[in-house]
PDB file of C-alpha atoms in Angstrom:
ATOM      1  CA  MET K   9      76.254  80.584  99.638  1.00 57.00           C
ATOM      2  CA  ILE K  10      77.369  80.445  96.070  1.00 68.00           C
ATOM      3  CA  GLU K  11      78.276  76.900  94.985  1.00 71.00           C
ATOM      4  CA  GLY K  12      82.057  76.397  95.077  1.00 66.00           C
ATOM      5  CA  MET K  13      82.820  79.185  97.577  1.00 67.00           C
ATOM      6  CA  GLN K  14      83.340  76.675 100.385  1.00 74.00           C
ATOM      7  CA  ASN K  15      86.588  75.746  98.613  1.00 80.00           C
ATOM      8  CA  PHE K  16      88.131  79.153  98.826  1.00 86.00           C
ATOM      9  CA  GLU K  17      91.294  79.608 100.798  1.00 85.00           C
ATOM     10  CA  TRP K  18      92.035  83.031 102.321  1.00 86.00           C
ATOM     11  CA  ALA K  19      94.340  84.766 104.743  1.00 90.00           C
ATOM     12  CA  THR K  20      95.057  88.214 106.083  1.00 91.00           C
ATOM     13  CA  ALA K  21      98.647  89.462 106.214  1.00 91.00           C
ATOM     14  CA  ASP K  22      98.344  90.289 109.963  1.00 91.00           C
ATOM     15  CA  ASP K  23      97.239  86.716 110.761  1.00 92.00           C
ATOM     16  CA  VAL K  24     100.035  84.734 109.072  1.00 94.00           C
ATOM     17  CA  PRO K  25     103.518  84.092 110.488  1.00 95.00           C
ATOM     18  CA  VAL K  26     106.183  86.608 109.538  1.00 97.00           C
ATOM     19  CA  ARG K  27     109.672  85.660 108.552  1.00 97.00           C
ATOM     20  CA  GLU K  28     112.537  88.118 108.526  1.00 97.00           C
ATOM     21  CA  LEU K  29     114.600  87.575 105.416  1.00 96.00           C
ATOM     22  CA  PHE K  30     117.101  90.349 105.947  1.00 96.00           C
ATOM     23  CA  PRO K  31     117.219  93.241 108.432  1.00 96.00           C
ATOM     24  CA  GLY K  32     114.115  95.330 107.815  1.00 98.00           C
ATOM     25  CA  ILE K  33     112.717  92.950 105.135  1.00 98.00           C
ATOM     26  CA  ARG K  34     109.856  90.637 106.243  1.00 98.00           C
ATOM     27  CA  LEU K  35     107.920  88.043 104.245  1.00 98.00           C
ATOM     28  CA  ARG K  36     104.385  86.804 105.050  1.00 98.00           C
ATOM     29  CA  THR K  37     103.195  83.756 103.058  1.00 97.00           C
ATOM     30  CA  LEU K  38      99.462  84.113 102.338  1.00 97.00           C
ATOM     31  CA  TRP K  39      99.016  80.973 100.243  1.00 95.00           C
ATOM     32  CA  SER K  40     101.118  78.207  98.955  1.00 94.00           C
ATOM     33  CA  GLY K  41      99.870  75.624  96.421  1.00 93.00           C
ATOM     34  CA  GLU K  42     101.493  72.699  94.746  1.00 92.00           C
ATOM     35  CA  VAL K  43     103.701  75.080  92.658  1.00 91.00           C
ATOM     36  CA  ALA K  44     102.423  78.671  92.958  1.00 95.00           C
ATOM     37  CA  SER K  45     102.600  80.919  96.061  1.00 96.00           C
ATOM     38  CA  ALA K  46     101.438  84.367  97.162  1.00 97.00           C
ATOM     39  CA  HIS K  47     103.163  86.618  99.713  1.00 97.00           C
ATOM     40  CA  VAL K  48     103.343  90.086 101.253  1.00 98.00           C
ATOM     41  CA  LEU K  49     106.845  91.542 101.495  1.00 98.00           C
ATOM     42  CA  GLU K  50     107.331  94.472 103.832  1.00 98.00           C
ATOM     43  CA  MET K  51     110.421  96.648 103.454  1.00 98.00           C
ATOM     44  CA  ASP K  52     111.352  99.206 106.153  1.00 98.00           C
ATOM     45  CA  PRO K  53     112.770 102.584 105.101  1.00 98.00           C
ATOM     46  CA  GLY K  54     116.338 102.189 104.014  1.00 98.00           C
ATOM     47  CA  SER K  55     116.220  98.424 103.695  1.00 98.00           C
ATOM     48  CA  ARG K  56     118.096  96.534 100.965  1.00 97.00           C
ATOM     49  CA  TRP K  57     118.144  92.895  99.861  1.00 96.00           C
ATOM     50  CA  GLU K  58     121.475  91.189 100.696  1.00 95.00           C
ATOM     51  CA  GLY K  59     122.987  90.113  97.363  1.00 93.00           C
ATOM     52  CA  ILE K  60     121.094  89.646  94.115  1.00 93.00           C
ATOM     53  CA  ASP K  61     117.546  88.239  93.973  1.00 93.00           C
ATOM     54  CA  VAL K  62     117.471  85.773  91.071  1.00 94.00           C
ATOM     55  CA  HIS K  63     114.071  84.573  89.802  1.00 91.00           C
ATOM     56  CA  GLN K  64     114.246  80.826  89.619  1.00 91.00           C
ATOM     57  CA  PRO K  65     112.656  78.505  88.697  1.00 91.00           C
ATOM     58  CA  GLY K  66     109.942  80.756  87.349  1.00 93.00           C
ATOM     59  CA  PRO K  67     108.916  84.403  87.101  1.00 96.00           C
ATOM     60  CA  GLU K  68     107.920  86.742  89.869  1.00 96.00           C
ATOM     61  CA  GLU K  69     104.885  89.030  89.690  1.00 97.00           C
ATOM     62  CA  VAL K  70     105.017  92.161  91.910  1.00 97.00           C
ATOM     63  CA  CYS K  71     102.368  94.692  92.819  1.00 98.00           C
ATOM     64  CA  VAL K  72     103.487  97.690  94.843  1.00 98.00           C
ATOM     65  CA  VAL K  73     100.746  98.030  97.533  1.00 98.00           C
ATOM     66  CA  SER K  74     102.207 101.120  99.276  1.00 98.00           C
ATOM     67  CA  GLY K  75     105.364 103.185  99.338  1.00 98.00           C
ATOM     68  CA  VAL K  76     108.010 103.160  96.603  1.00 98.00           C
ATOM     69  CA  PHE K  77     109.914 100.031  95.622  1.00 98.00           C
ATOM     70  CA  ASN K  78     113.261 100.167  93.817  1.00 98.00           C
ATOM     71  CA  ASP K  79     114.731  97.204  91.953  1.00 96.00           C
ATOM     72  CA  GLY K  80     118.302  98.560  91.918  1.00 94.00           C
ATOM     73  CA  ILE K  81     117.615 100.574  88.760  1.00 96.00           C
ATOM     74  CA  ARG K  82     114.346 102.411  88.978  1.00 97.00           C
ATOM     75  CA  ASP K  83     111.588 103.442  91.350  1.00 98.00           C
ATOM     76  CA  TYR K  84     108.105 101.925  91.264  1.00 98.00           C
ATOM     77  CA  PRO K  85     105.391 103.877  93.088  1.00 98.00           C
ATOM     78  CA  ALA K  86     102.304 102.352  94.740  1.00 98.00           C
ATOM     79  CA  GLY K  87      99.991 100.852  92.127  1.00 98.00           C
ATOM     80  CA  SER K  88     102.855  99.619  89.916  1.00 98.00           C
ATOM     81  CA  PHE K  89     102.945  96.131  88.494  1.00 98.00           C
ATOM     82  CA  ILE K  90     106.199  94.404  87.611  1.00 97.00           C
ATOM     83  CA  HIS K  91     106.605  91.148  85.747  1.00 97.00           C
ATOM     84  CA  ALA K  92     110.161  89.683  86.290  1.00 96.00           C
ATOM     85  CA  PRO K  93     110.659  86.705  83.967  1.00 96.00           C
ATOM     86  CA  ALA K  94     112.409  83.525  85.028  1.00 95.00           C
ATOM     87  CA  GLY K  95     116.218  84.068  85.049  1.00 94.00           C
ATOM     88  CA  SER K  96     115.946  87.811  85.623  1.00 96.00           C
ATOM     89  CA  SER K  97     117.425  89.412  88.760  1.00 95.00           C
ATOM     90  CA  HIS K  98     117.339  92.593  90.764  1.00 95.00           C
ATOM     91  CA  VAL K  99     118.446  94.053  94.113  1.00 96.00           C
ATOM     92  CA  PRO K 100     115.206  94.900  96.006  1.00 97.00           C
ATOM     93  CA  GLN K 101     115.387  98.012  98.132  1.00 97.00           C
ATOM     94  CA  SER K 102     113.341 100.953  99.368  1.00 98.00           C
ATOM     95  CA  VAL K 103     114.411 104.445 100.539  1.00 98.00           C
ATOM     96  CA  ASP K 104     111.162 105.274 102.195  1.00 97.00           C
ATOM     97  CA  GLY K 105     109.788 101.709 102.837  1.00 98.00           C
ATOM     98  CA  CYS K 106     107.126  99.792 100.919  1.00 98.00           C
ATOM     99  CA  THR K 107     104.762  96.852 100.991  1.00 98.00           C
ATOM    100  CA  LEU K 108     104.597  94.511  98.023  1.00 98.00           C
ATOM    101  CA  PHE K 109     102.289  91.668  96.918  1.00 98.00           C
ATOM    102  CA  LEU K 110     104.370  88.864  95.343  1.00 97.00           C
ATOM    103  CA  PHE K 111     103.042  86.009  93.271  1.00 97.00           C
ATOM    104  CA  TYR K 112     105.125  83.158  92.047  1.00 96.00           C
ATOM    105  CA  PRO K 113     103.129  81.206  89.448  1.00 95.00           C
ATOM    106  CA  GLU K 114     105.813  78.569  88.940  1.00 90.00           C
ATOM    107  CA  GLY K 115     107.480  78.274  92.248  1.00 73.00           C
TER     108      GLY K 115
END
């Protein structure tokens, strides 16, 4: 074993609890540190965030794993990376459904 590997933390999306945020929108927390956290967000076809998602207290980093994500203005196909700075906002939605990897470096 490589020195330091024993300190790794890991999870698979299928093995962590799922929380339904809104109808058709589910969040799975993969890891949560003192401040930062990492998640998988699954959006069913036709799902839409209720209200406006405001990024506070810090930024949101998004990688579209599959499907097409829409932030209320434009579409982002699989493989897209989005940096949403602190204080920015959007209305997450997906016509065809999508899976996102979310990282919050500052909470």
